[in-house]
Structure formats: C-alpha cells, structure tokens
Amino acid sequence: MAKQQDTSENSLFAKVISHAKEYGFVYQSSEIYDGLQAVYDYGPWGSELKKNLKDIWWTAMTRLNHNVVGIDASIFMHPTTWKASGHVDSFNDPMIDNKDSKKRYRADVLLEDKAAALEKEGKADEGKALVEKMAALLDADDLEGVRNLIIEQGIVCPESGTDNWTEVRQFNLMFSTQIGSVADDSSTVYLRPETAQGIFVNFLNVQKTSRQKVPFGIAQIGKAFRNEIVARQFIFRMREFEQMEMQYFVRPNTEMESYERWRDARMKWHQAVGIPAEKLRFHKHEKLAHYANAAEDIEFEFPFGWKEVEGIHSRTDFDLKAHQEFSKKKMQYFDPEVNQNYIPYVVETSVGADRLFLMHLCEAYTELTVTDGEKSKTRVFLKLHPAIAPVKAAILPLTKKDGLPDKGMEIFRKLRAKFNVIYEEQQSIGKRYTRQDLIGTPFCIAVDHDTLEDNTVTIRHRDTTEQERVHIDELEARLAEACSPERIYEQLL
Ligand code: GAP
C-alpha cells in the first residue's frame, strides 16, 4: 500500500535542492571555495536531463516547423547592439535596501509578493489593484512613489522586521568586461543578457542564406548573463543561465495571430513533456517591457508559488528598427507577395533551460510511504517523463557470479548506442533499484539464472515497482516505445 506523503511547501523545495546535489544533478559552482552566489554546475545526471530537454525543444521548434531554422551566435556582440536594444539605458531592476538588516530587495518583487499574499487571503481584487498601481508608478519612473507604496502596504524586511527602507534605485543588470589589451571605454563589451539580439542582428543573413520567406523563425539555445542583485531559489534565478529563444518574423499587423498561435503551441509543448495542465497557467503582463505590445508568461506552480518559466512576447519592430537606426544598415525585407519592403514584426518565445529543468525536478520529486504489514518506509523517486530521464535503463545482474555479469554486459552492449543505459553489479539488487529510482531511471533490467536458460529478463518499472518478464529481443522496442521523444512530437503535430 502506498500513499502520497504530506510535505509542506518549503520543506519540499529544500528536499528537491538537497536531492539535486546528493544525486549528481546540480552542484554549487566552485563549492570548495564556498561557492559563487547564484552560479551552479550540472552534474552527470543533471547535464543529461538538461540536454534531453534542450534537444526536445530544438527538434520541436526547428524540425517540426519547416519555416524555423536554428543558429548559434556569440556571447559577445558589438557594444552598440545593447545601446540599440535599450539594455544599456533600461535593463534595470528597481532595488531597495533595508537599513537595519542591510539586505537588498527588488522593490517590484516585494509588492508582487504582497499582492500574491492578498490573493491567498481571498482579496484578489486588492492584490490586482496593487500590481496595477505599482506598474503605473514604474512606468512613470516614480521611484519615490514605489517606496511610499511599500511603506503604505506595511511591507517589512523579512530579516529585520522593520520598514526602515532606503530610497528605490535602478540597477543595470548587464555584466561588462574589456576586449583586447587596452582597457578604455571603447573596449567595453557586455556578456549578453538575452540570446535574442544575436538573432536580430543576423536576421537578413539567415533569411537570405536559408531562403526563408516571411513568416519564418530563428531558434537558438545559448548562455545569457544577468547580474541579478537578489539571487534566490536555487537555479530559478541565476547569474549565468541558458535561454532557448525563438524569434518569429511576420508581416506588420499580423503579429497577434502568430502571438496567440505560439503562446498556445508553447503551453502544449510543456504539457507534452510531462507537466500536468493544472500546474501551468498563463499570466498576462501588466507592465510591458520597453519592446513589447503584448506579453504573457507561462507559469508553473513551484513549491514556492506560481512563477514564470517562459515568456511569450510580441516585440513589434522595435529591435530591427533600432538596429537599422544605430547601424545605418537596412533591416528591411522585400515581400514579393505584397510587393513591398518592410521591417518585420517579431513574436518571441523565450524559455530558460535551467528554469525548465527546475520545474521538471520539482514535479518529478515523489515521496511515497510504503507500508508492508507493521513496517512502513518512505520511497523516494523521480517521476520524470522517460524521454527526458537521464538514464533510460539500468542493467543489473542478480549476482556477480555464474556468468550473469557477462550476460548483463551483452545486453548493455546491445542497447548502449541507442539509449543511455548503465550497467551495475555492486551491492544488493534492492539497493541498486533504489539508486536508479533516485535518479529517475524508468526501467531496471534484472538478469538472473533463468536469463541464461531462456534469454528472458525482468523489467522493473520505476513508478509502480511492478515487474514483468520479457525476452531480451524485445528490450530495444520496449525502450524505444517508452523513451523515444517521438511520442512527444506526435502530440504536437
Ligand atoms: N528575450 C526575452 C527575455 O530574455 P525574460 O523574460 O527576461 O525575456 C526569458 O527571460 C526566460 O529566461 C525566463 O522566462 C526564464 O525562464 C529565463 N530567465 C531569465 N532570467 C533568468 C535568470 N536570472 N536565471 C534563470 N533563468 C532566467
């Protein structure tokens, strides 16, 4: 008999974080030097899981859409790129410090958290009004008004418990460094804070060389960097992270149709990769970024609340127009169908690979209390979709003798080119099953004495622990059926 264990939200998240470290998913960067805040490294299973997510995204965006092609642009770009994009002037977060605790907070997050608390108390209208008021103040650059609103709302520092706040100040989030050997202003370059600009500046190169016609899209996966002042919640907000972005170039005034289509397609993708519909929702932006005329987030219910995983933005012609102005190079497209030159409008889908990873880890982490007669114990496993699980199957000989390891290795060699499988013979079979549960391996293949007689093995299923006997010749087809991302792609077509 098994039942879901009651876990409070915070302790659940603490368990996910320690599980990630303990079982080789995510480590703190340079941990031997006490780490670097908001920078993380992926371990053996974490890097496999992240790669699987990225591969499925890449295929879904490019191969399943005949008019979306991929690129891989550099992290460094000409510094004028960031002047044109508006990041030098307006890629800021409004920050406020508590004078007693000396802790720094994002002023907008303090107010959003307050609005969420009001919503939880059943005062949704009050919460909504608060967010709208904040958005209006930020739009008007009224930072004093934002500070007053924080005080009016009775928001105190969680550390000191006081409302002894400094004024609100804007902090630019871009990291800069010097290129070449001479350090002066002209050699300052930025680490890109979004991958999108590498796509915008290459828009005509890609259009011409891939012979695409508007509407078409360009997809990219790559690192982005932000000097997040308040780094919180593990890999949710990092200073170095990875984005998976797609810019879709459309004829002006047709952008809303594409925006809605991509918004729905992206929600469908998250569900196809295994996130239940009730754990996802859309959240419309009240305060639009400087480049957008419509924006929505796809949010997931993390153990610490509903938070953004992906942004869908209608970016108008803001970026291409700005690059045309700053570079003095034409960013126009000649549309033969309407016999016109124009700067295309852009719909963007932008998901963080690390945040996606965290969402799947939180969703997959499962604790079951298993009772057997008088005894009860907790079984922990990661219920990952088999297509994204780091290891698809573990081949486990029952003992280290009687030729079972040789038979196990034979099966391992047969499967390893097609699937990420591992072979393990140390410790009891029960302990080995547990180890695979902890990293989310959907199948364990046990090799026993009968295998030597009739070439059958026992497959043990991770989620149910049920076992079944199958012939070795069936293994490849069984793994392909369960683990192939094709099942995901079929749901998207
Ligand atoms: N090009 C648009 C853009 O960058 P964004 O909403 O700032 O939009 C898109 O970022 C996505 O990138 C977010 O939904 C999130 O998944 C991810 N992301 C942003 N900042 C991040 C950070 N500091 N750490 C981890 N992921 C981040």
Coordinates of C-alpha atoms and ligand atoms in Angstrom, one line a residue:
M1 CA 0.0 0.0 0.0
A2 CA 1.4 3.4 -0.9
K3 CA 0.2 7.0 -0.2
Q4 CA 1.5 10.4 -1.0
Q5 CA 3.3 11.9 2.0
D6 CA 2.3 15.3 3.3
T7 CA 5.1 17.7 2.7
S8 CA 5.0 21.4 3.4
E9 CA 5.9 23.7 0.5
N10 CA 9.2 24.9 1.9
S11 CA 10.4 21.6 3.1
L12 CA 9.5 20.1 -0.2
F13 CA 11.7 22.6 -2.0
A14 CA 14.6 22.1 0.4
K15 CA 14.3 18.4 -0.3
V16 CA 14.5 18.9 -4.0
I17 CA 17.6 21.1 -3.6
S18 CA 19.4 18.6 -1.5
H19 CA 18.3 15.7 -3.7
A20 CA 19.7 17.6 -6.7
K21 CA 23.1 17.9 -5.1
E22 CA 23.3 14.5 -3.4
Y23 CA 22.4 12.5 -6.5
G24 CA 24.5 14.3 -9.1
F25 CA 22.1 16.8 -10.7
V26 CA 23.3 20.3 -9.6
Y27 CA 26.3 21.4 -7.6
Q28 CA 27.1 24.9 -6.3
S29 CA 29.8 26.4 -8.6
S30 CA 33.3 26.3 -7.1
E31 CA 32.0 24.8 -3.9
I32 CA 35.4 24.1 -2.5
Y33 CA 35.8 27.9 -2.2
D34 CA 32.4 28.2 -0.6
G35 CA 30.7 28.7 -3.9
L36 CA 29.7 31.7 -6.0
Q37 CA 26.3 33.1 -5.4
A38 CA 23.7 32.2 -8.0
V39 CA 26.1 30.2 -10.2
Y40 CA 25.7 26.5 -10.4
D41 CA 27.2 23.5 -12.2
Y42 CA 25.3 20.5 -13.6
G43 CA 26.5 17.0 -12.6
P44 CA 26.4 13.8 -14.6
W45 CA 22.6 13.2 -14.4
G46 CA 21.7 16.9 -14.4
S47 CA 23.7 17.5 -17.6
E48 CA 21.9 14.6 -19.3
L49 CA 18.5 15.8 -18.1
K50 CA 19.2 19.3 -19.3
K51 CA 20.5 18.1 -22.6
N52 CA 17.4 16.0 -23.2
L53 CA 15.1 19.0 -22.5
K54 CA 17.2 21.2 -24.9
D55 CA 17.2 18.5 -27.6
I56 CA 13.4 18.1 -27.4
W57 CA 12.9 21.8 -27.6
W58 CA 15.3 22.2 -30.5
T59 CA 13.6 19.4 -32.5
A60 CA 10.1 20.7 -31.7
M61 CA 11.0 24.2 -32.8
T62 CA 13.1 23.6 -35.9
R63 CA 12.4 20.1 -37.4
L64 CA 8.7 20.2 -36.6
N65 CA 8.3 23.7 -38.1
H66 CA 9.5 23.8 -41.7
N67 CA 10.0 27.6 -41.5
V68 CA 12.0 27.8 -38.3
V69 CA 15.8 27.4 -38.6
G70 CA 18.5 27.4 -35.9
I71 CA 21.6 29.5 -35.3
D72 CA 24.4 29.6 -32.7
A73 CA 25.5 33.3 -32.2
S74 CA 28.4 34.5 -30.0
I75 CA 28.0 35.7 -26.4
F76 CA 30.0 38.8 -27.1
M77 CA 28.4 41.3 -29.5
H78 CA 29.3 44.8 -30.7
P79 CA 28.5 47.1 -27.7
T80 CA 26.2 49.2 -29.8
T81 CA 23.9 46.2 -30.0
W82 CA 22.9 46.9 -26.4
K83 CA 22.5 50.6 -26.9
A84 CA 20.1 49.9 -29.8
S85 CA 18.2 47.2 -27.9
G86 CA 17.6 49.5 -24.9
H87 CA 19.5 47.3 -22.5
V88 CA 22.2 50.0 -21.7
D89 CA 19.5 52.5 -20.7
S90 CA 16.7 50.5 -19.4
F91 CA 17.6 46.9 -18.4
N92 CA 17.3 47.8 -14.8
D93 CA 15.7 46.4 -11.7
P94 CA 14.3 48.8 -9.0
M95 CA 16.1 47.9 -5.8
I96 CA 15.5 48.9 -2.2
D97 CA 17.7 48.2 0.9
N98 CA 16.6 47.7 4.5
K99 CA 18.8 50.0 6.6
D100 CA 18.6 47.7 9.6
S101 CA 19.4 44.3 8.1
K102 CA 21.4 45.8 5.2
K103 CA 19.6 43.4 2.9
R104 CA 18.7 44.4 -0.6
Y105 CA 15.4 43.5 -2.3
R106 CA 13.7 44.0 -5.7
A107 CA 11.1 46.6 -4.9
D108 CA 8.7 45.2 -7.5
V109 CA 9.0 41.7 -6.1
L110 CA 8.2 42.9 -2.6
L111 CA 5.0 44.4 -3.9
E112 CA 4.2 41.4 -6.1
D113 CA 4.7 39.1 -3.1
K114 CA 2.3 41.2 -1.1
A115 CA -0.3 41.1 -4.0
A116 CA 0.1 37.3 -4.0
A117 CA -0.4 37.1 -0.2
L118 CA -3.6 39.3 -0.6
E119 CA -4.9 36.9 -3.3
K120 CA -4.2 33.9 -1.0
E121 CA -6.3 35.7 1.7
G122 CA -9.2 35.9 -0.7
K123 CA -8.6 39.6 -1.5
A124 CA -7.8 39.1 -5.2
D125 CA -9.2 42.5 -6.3
E126 CA -7.0 44.3 -3.8
G127 CA -3.9 42.3 -5.0
K128 CA -4.7 43.1 -8.6
A129 CA -5.2 46.8 -7.8
L130 CA -1.8 46.8 -6.0
V131 CA 0.0 45.3 -9.0
E132 CA -1.7 47.9 -11.4
K133 CA -0.6 50.8 -9.1
M134 CA 2.9 49.5 -9.0
A135 CA 3.1 49.1 -12.8
A136 CA 1.8 52.7 -13.2
L137 CA 4.5 54.1 -10.8
L138 CA 7.3 52.1 -12.5
D139 CA 6.1 53.2 -16.0
A140 CA 6.2 56.8 -14.8
D141 CA 9.7 56.2 -13.3
D142 CA 8.2 57.4 -10.0
L143 CA 10.6 55.5 -7.7
E144 CA 9.7 57.6 -4.6
G145 CA 6.1 56.5 -5.3
V146 CA 7.2 52.9 -5.3
R147 CA 8.9 53.3 -1.9
N148 CA 5.8 55.0 -0.5
L149 CA 3.6 52.2 -1.7
I150 CA 5.9 49.6 0.0
I151 CA 5.6 51.5 3.3
E152 CA 1.8 52.1 2.8
Q153 CA 1.3 48.4 2.4
G154 CA 3.1 47.7 5.6
I155 CA 5.8 45.7 3.9
V156 CA 8.7 44.9 6.3
C157 CA 12.1 43.3 5.7
P158 CA 11.7 39.6 6.5
E159 CA 15.1 39.7 8.2
S160 CA 14.9 42.7 10.5
G161 CA 11.1 43.0 10.6
T162 CA 11.3 46.8 10.1
D163 CA 10.2 49.2 7.4
N164 CA 13.3 51.3 7.6
W165 CA 13.8 51.4 3.8
T166 CA 16.3 53.4 1.7
E167 CA 15.1 55.1 -1.5
V168 CA 14.4 52.9 -4.5
R169 CA 17.3 52.9 -7.1
Q170 CA 17.6 51.4 -10.5
F171 CA 20.5 48.8 -11.1
N172 CA 21.6 47.8 -14.5
L173 CA 21.8 44.0 -14.8
M174 CA 24.4 43.7 -17.6
F175 CA 27.9 42.3 -16.8
S176 CA 30.6 44.1 -18.7
T177 CA 34.3 43.3 -19.4
Q178 CA 37.1 44.6 -21.6
I179 CA 38.0 43.2 -25.0
G180 CA 41.7 43.3 -26.2
S181 CA 44.7 44.6 -24.2
V182 CA 43.8 48.3 -23.9
A183 CA 41.2 49.0 -21.2
D184 CA 39.2 52.1 -22.0
D185 CA 35.5 52.9 -22.7
S186 CA 35.8 51.9 -26.3
S187 CA 36.8 48.4 -25.4
T188 CA 33.9 47.7 -23.1
V189 CA 31.8 44.7 -24.1
Y190 CA 28.9 43.1 -22.4
L191 CA 28.0 39.5 -21.7
R192 CA 24.7 39.1 -23.5
P193 CA 21.7 39.4 -21.1
E194 CA 19.5 37.6 -23.7
T195 CA 20.2 35.5 -26.7
A196 CA 17.6 37.3 -28.8
Q197 CA 19.9 40.1 -30.1
G198 CA 22.2 37.5 -31.8
I199 CA 19.1 36.5 -33.8
F200 CA 18.0 40.1 -34.6
V201 CA 21.4 41.2 -35.9
N202 CA 21.6 38.1 -38.1
F203 CA 18.0 38.3 -39.4
L204 CA 18.9 39.2 -43.0
N205 CA 21.9 36.8 -43.1
V206 CA 19.7 33.9 -42.1
Q207 CA 16.7 34.9 -44.3
K208 CA 18.9 35.1 -47.4
T209 CA 21.1 32.0 -46.7
S210 CA 18.2 29.8 -45.8
R211 CA 16.0 31.3 -48.5
Q212 CA 13.1 31.8 -46.0
K213 CA 10.1 33.9 -46.7
V214 CA 8.3 35.9 -44.0
P215 CA 6.7 34.4 -41.9
F216 CA 9.7 32.5 -40.7
G217 CA 11.5 31.9 -37.4
I218 CA 15.1 31.6 -36.0
A219 CA 15.7 29.5 -32.9
Q220 CA 18.7 29.5 -30.6
I221 CA 20.0 27.9 -27.4
G222 CA 22.7 29.7 -25.5
K223 CA 24.1 31.2 -22.4
A224 CA 22.9 34.6 -21.1
F225 CA 24.2 36.5 -18.1
R226 CA 22.5 38.9 -15.7
N227 CA 23.9 40.5 -12.6
E228 CA 20.8 39.5 -10.6
I229 CA 21.0 41.6 -7.4
V230 CA 18.7 39.3 -5.5
A231 CA 19.6 35.8 -6.4
R232 CA 17.1 33.4 -4.8
Q233 CA 15.5 30.0 -5.0
F234 CA 18.4 27.8 -6.2
I235 CA 18.6 27.7 -10.0
F236 CA 15.4 29.7 -10.5
R237 CA 17.4 32.9 -10.7
M238 CA 21.0 32.6 -11.8
R239 CA 23.7 35.0 -12.9
E240 CA 24.8 32.7 -15.7
F241 CA 22.0 30.7 -17.3
E242 CA 20.8 29.3 -20.6
Q243 CA 18.0 30.5 -22.7
M244 CA 16.1 28.8 -25.5
E245 CA 14.6 31.5 -27.7
M246 CA 12.8 31.7 -31.0
Q247 CA 12.1 34.9 -32.9
Y248 CA 9.3 34.6 -35.5
F249 CA 9.3 37.3 -38.2
V250 CA 5.9 38.3 -39.5
R251 CA 4.2 40.9 -41.7
P252 CA 3.3 44.0 -39.7
N253 CA -0.2 43.9 -38.2
T254 CA -0.4 40.1 -38.4
E255 CA 1.6 39.7 -35.2
M256 CA -1.3 39.0 -32.9
E257 CA -2.4 35.9 -34.8
S258 CA 1.2 34.5 -34.6
Y259 CA 1.5 35.6 -30.9
E260 CA -1.6 33.6 -30.0
R261 CA -0.6 30.6 -32.0
W262 CA 2.9 30.4 -30.5
R263 CA 1.6 31.0 -27.0
D264 CA -0.8 28.0 -27.3
A265 CA 1.9 25.9 -29.0
R266 CA 4.4 26.5 -26.2
M267 CA 1.8 25.6 -23.5
K268 CA 1.1 22.4 -25.4
W269 CA 4.8 21.6 -25.5
H270 CA 5.2 21.9 -21.8
Q271 CA 2.3 19.5 -21.2
A272 CA 3.6 17.0 -23.8
V273 CA 6.9 16.8 -21.9
G274 CA 5.0 15.7 -18.8
I275 CA 3.8 18.8 -16.8
P276 CA 0.2 18.4 -15.8
A277 CA -2.1 21.1 -17.2
E278 CA -3.3 22.1 -13.7
K279 CA 0.3 23.0 -12.7
L280 CA 0.6 25.5 -15.6
R281 CA -1.1 28.8 -16.3
F282 CA -0.8 31.9 -18.4
H283 CA -0.1 35.3 -16.7
K284 CA -0.6 38.4 -18.7
H285 CA 1.9 41.2 -18.1
E286 CA 0.6 44.4 -16.6
K287 CA 3.8 46.3 -17.1
L288 CA 5.1 45.6 -20.7
A289 CA 8.9 45.6 -21.4
H290 CA 10.2 48.5 -23.4
Y291 CA 10.0 46.5 -26.7
A292 CA 6.6 44.7 -26.3
N293 CA 3.0 45.4 -27.3
A294 CA 1.7 42.1 -25.7
A295 CA 3.3 39.7 -23.3
E296 CA 2.3 36.7 -21.3
D297 CA 4.2 34.3 -19.2
I298 CA 3.7 30.6 -18.8
E299 CA 3.9 30.0 -15.1
F300 CA 4.4 26.8 -13.2
E301 CA 3.3 26.1 -9.6
F302 CA 6.7 25.7 -7.9
P303 CA 6.8 24.7 -4.3
F304 CA 7.4 28.4 -3.6
G305 CA 4.4 29.6 -5.6
W306 CA 3.4 30.3 -9.2
K307 CA 6.4 31.6 -11.1
E308 CA 7.4 32.3 -14.7
V309 CA 9.1 29.6 -16.7
E310 CA 8.7 31.0 -20.2
G311 CA 7.8 34.4 -21.7
I312 CA 5.9 34.9 -25.0
H313 CA 6.3 38.5 -26.3
S314 CA 5.1 40.4 -29.2
R315 CA 8.2 42.6 -29.7
T316 CA 6.8 44.7 -32.6
D317 CA 9.5 46.0 -35.0
F318 CA 11.3 47.6 -32.0
D319 CA 14.6 45.7 -32.2
L320 CA 15.0 45.5 -36.0
K321 CA 14.1 49.2 -36.3
A322 CA 16.6 50.2 -33.6
H323 CA 19.4 48.1 -35.2
Q324 CA 18.6 49.8 -38.6
E325 CA 18.9 53.2 -36.9
F326 CA 22.1 52.5 -35.0
S327 CA 23.9 50.5 -37.6
K328 CA 22.7 52.6 -40.6
K329 CA 22.2 49.3 -42.4
K330 CA 18.8 48.4 -43.8
M331 CA 16.9 45.7 -41.9
Q332 CA 14.1 45.5 -44.3
Y333 CA 12.6 42.6 -46.1
F334 CA 11.2 42.6 -49.6
D335 CA 7.9 40.7 -49.5
P336 CA 7.2 39.5 -53.1
E337 CA 3.6 38.6 -52.2
V338 CA 2.6 42.2 -51.5
N339 CA 5.4 43.8 -53.5
Q340 CA 6.6 45.8 -50.5
N341 CA 9.7 46.5 -48.4
Y342 CA 9.1 46.5 -44.6
I343 CA 10.7 45.8 -41.3
P344 CA 9.0 42.6 -40.0
Y345 CA 7.3 42.4 -36.6
V346 CA 8.5 39.8 -34.2
V347 CA 6.9 37.3 -31.9
E348 CA 9.3 35.8 -29.4
T349 CA 9.1 32.6 -27.3
S350 CA 11.8 32.6 -24.6
V351 CA 12.2 29.8 -22.0
G352 CA 15.1 29.4 -19.6
A353 CA 16.6 25.9 -19.8
D354 CA 17.6 26.0 -16.1
R355 CA 14.1 27.0 -15.0
L356 CA 12.6 24.3 -17.2
F357 CA 15.0 21.8 -15.5
L358 CA 13.9 23.1 -12.1
M359 CA 10.2 22.8 -13.0
H360 CA 10.7 19.1 -14.0
L361 CA 12.8 18.3 -11.0
C362 CA 10.1 19.8 -8.6
E363 CA 7.3 18.0 -10.5
A364 CA 9.2 14.7 -10.6
Y365 CA 10.3 14.5 -6.9
T366 CA 8.0 12.0 -5.3
E367 CA 7.8 10.6 -1.8
L368 CA 5.7 7.6 -1.1
T369 CA 5.1 6.0 2.3
V370 CA 5.1 2.3 1.6
T371 CA 3.6 0.1 4.4
D372 CA 4.2 -3.6 4.5
G373 CA 2.4 -5.2 7.5
E374 CA 3.7 -3.4 10.6
K375 CA 6.6 -1.7 8.9
S376 CA 6.5 1.4 6.8
K377 CA 9.2 3.3 4.9
T378 CA 9.5 6.2 2.5
R379 CA 10.3 5.5 -1.1
V380 CA 11.7 8.5 -3.0
F381 CA 11.9 8.5 -6.8
L382 CA 12.0 11.0 -9.6
K383 CA 8.9 10.5 -11.8
L384 CA 10.5 12.1 -14.9
H385 CA 9.0 11.6 -18.4
P386 CA 11.1 8.6 -19.8
A387 CA 12.1 10.8 -22.8
I388 CA 13.9 13.2 -20.5
A389 CA 15.1 10.8 -17.8
P390 CA 19.0 10.9 -17.7
V391 CA 19.3 7.1 -17.8
K392 CA 16.7 5.1 -19.7
A393 CA 17.5 1.7 -18.2
A394 CA 20.0 0.0 -15.8
I395 CA 21.1 -3.5 -16.5
L396 CA 21.6 -5.3 -13.2
P397 CA 22.9 -8.9 -12.9
L398 CA 21.4 -10.5 -9.8
T399 CA 24.8 -11.7 -8.6
K400 CA 28.4 -11.2 -9.6
K401 CA 28.9 -14.9 -10.4
D402 CA 27.6 -17.8 -12.6
G403 CA 28.1 -15.8 -15.9
L404 CA 25.4 -13.3 -15.0
P405 CA 27.7 -10.3 -15.4
D406 CA 28.7 -11.5 -18.9
K407 CA 25.1 -11.8 -19.9
G408 CA 24.3 -8.4 -18.4
M409 CA 27.2 -6.8 -20.4
E410 CA 26.0 -8.4 -23.6
I411 CA 22.6 -6.7 -23.1
F412 CA 24.3 -3.4 -22.2
R413 CA 26.4 -3.5 -25.4
K414 CA 23.4 -4.2 -27.5
L415 CA 21.4 -1.2 -26.1
R416 CA 24.1 1.4 -25.4
A417 CA 24.3 3.0 -28.9
K418 CA 20.6 3.7 -29.0
F419 CA 19.8 4.6 -25.3
N420 CA 21.7 6.0 -22.4
V421 CA 21.8 2.7 -20.3
I422 CA 24.1 1.8 -17.5
Y423 CA 25.4 -1.5 -16.1
E424 CA 25.8 -2.0 -12.3
E425 CA 26.7 -5.1 -10.3
Q426 CA 27.7 -3.6 -6.9
Q427 CA 25.5 -4.2 -3.8
S428 CA 22.2 -5.9 -3.4
I429 CA 19.6 -5.7 -6.2
G430 CA 17.3 -3.7 -3.8
K431 CA 19.9 -1.1 -3.2
R432 CA 20.6 -0.8 -6.9
Y433 CA 16.9 -0.4 -7.6
T434 CA 16.8 2.4 -5.1
R435 CA 19.8 4.2 -6.6
Q436 CA 18.0 4.2 -10.0
D437 CA 14.8 5.4 -8.5
L438 CA 16.7 8.4 -7.1
I439 CA 18.0 9.5 -10.5
G440 CA 14.7 8.8 -12.2
T441 CA 15.6 5.7 -14.3
P442 CA 12.3 4.5 -15.7
F443 CA 13.4 0.8 -16.1
C444 CA 15.7 -1.6 -14.4
I445 CA 16.5 -4.8 -16.2
A446 CA 17.4 -7.7 -13.9
V447 CA 19.5 -10.6 -15.3
D448 CA 19.1 -13.9 -13.3
H449 CA 19.8 -17.6 -13.8
D450 CA 16.7 -18.1 -15.9
T451 CA 18.1 -15.5 -18.3
L452 CA 20.9 -17.9 -19.1
E453 CA 18.3 -20.6 -19.9
D454 CA 15.7 -18.8 -21.9
N455 CA 17.0 -15.3 -22.7
T456 CA 14.3 -13.5 -20.7
V457 CA 14.9 -10.7 -18.1
T458 CA 12.8 -9.0 -15.5
I459 CA 11.8 -5.4 -16.3
R460 CA 11.1 -3.4 -13.1
H461 CA 9.0 -0.2 -13.6
R462 CA 10.1 2.8 -11.6
D463 CA 6.7 4.4 -10.9
T464 CA 4.8 1.2 -9.8
T465 CA 7.8 -1.1 -8.9
E466 CA 5.8 -3.7 -10.9
Q467 CA 7.9 -6.4 -12.6
E468 CA 7.4 -8.3 -15.8
R469 CA 9.3 -10.9 -17.7
V470 CA 10.3 -10.1 -21.3
H471 CA 12.5 -11.6 -23.9
I472 CA 15.9 -9.9 -24.5
D473 CA 15.0 -9.4 -28.2
E474 CA 12.0 -7.2 -27.1
L475 CA 14.1 -4.8 -25.0
E476 CA 15.0 -2.4 -27.7
A477 CA 11.4 -2.0 -29.0
R478 CA 10.1 -1.6 -25.4
L479 CA 12.6 1.1 -24.5
A480 CA 12.0 2.9 -27.8
E481 CA 8.3 2.9 -27.3
A482 CA 8.5 4.4 -23.8
C483 CA 11.6 6.6 -24.1
S484 CA 11.6 8.0 -27.6
P485 CA 10.7 11.7 -27.8
E486 CA 8.7 10.8 -30.9
R487 CA 5.7 10.2 -28.7
I488 CA 6.0 13.8 -27.6
Y489 CA 6.4 15.1 -31.1
E490 CA 3.3 13.2 -32.2
Q491 CA 1.2 15.2 -29.7
L492 CA 2.5 18.5 -31.2
L493 CA 1.7 17.8 -34.8
Ligands
GAP1 N1 14.4 37.7 -24.8 C1 13.4 37.9 -23.8 C2 13.8 37.6 -22.4 O1 15.0 37.4 -22.2 P1 13.0 37.3 -20.0 O2 11.5 37.1 -19.5 O3 13.8 38.3 -19.3 O4 12.8 37.6 -21.6 C3 13.1 34.7 -20.6 O5 13.7 35.9 -19.9 C4 13.3 33.5 -19.7 O6 14.6 33.3 -19.4 C5 12.5 33.5 -18.4 O7 11.2 33.1 -18.6 C6 13.3 32.5 -17.6 O8 12.9 31.2 -17.9 C7 14.7 32.7 -18.1 N2 15.5 33.6 -17.2 C8 15.5 34.9 -17.1 N3 16.3 35.4 -16.2 C9 16.8 34.3 -15.6 C10 17.8 34.0 -14.5 N4 18.3 35.1 -13.9 N5 18.0 32.8 -14.1 C11 17.5 31.7 -14.8 N6 16.6 31.9 -15.8 C12 16.3 33.1 -16.2

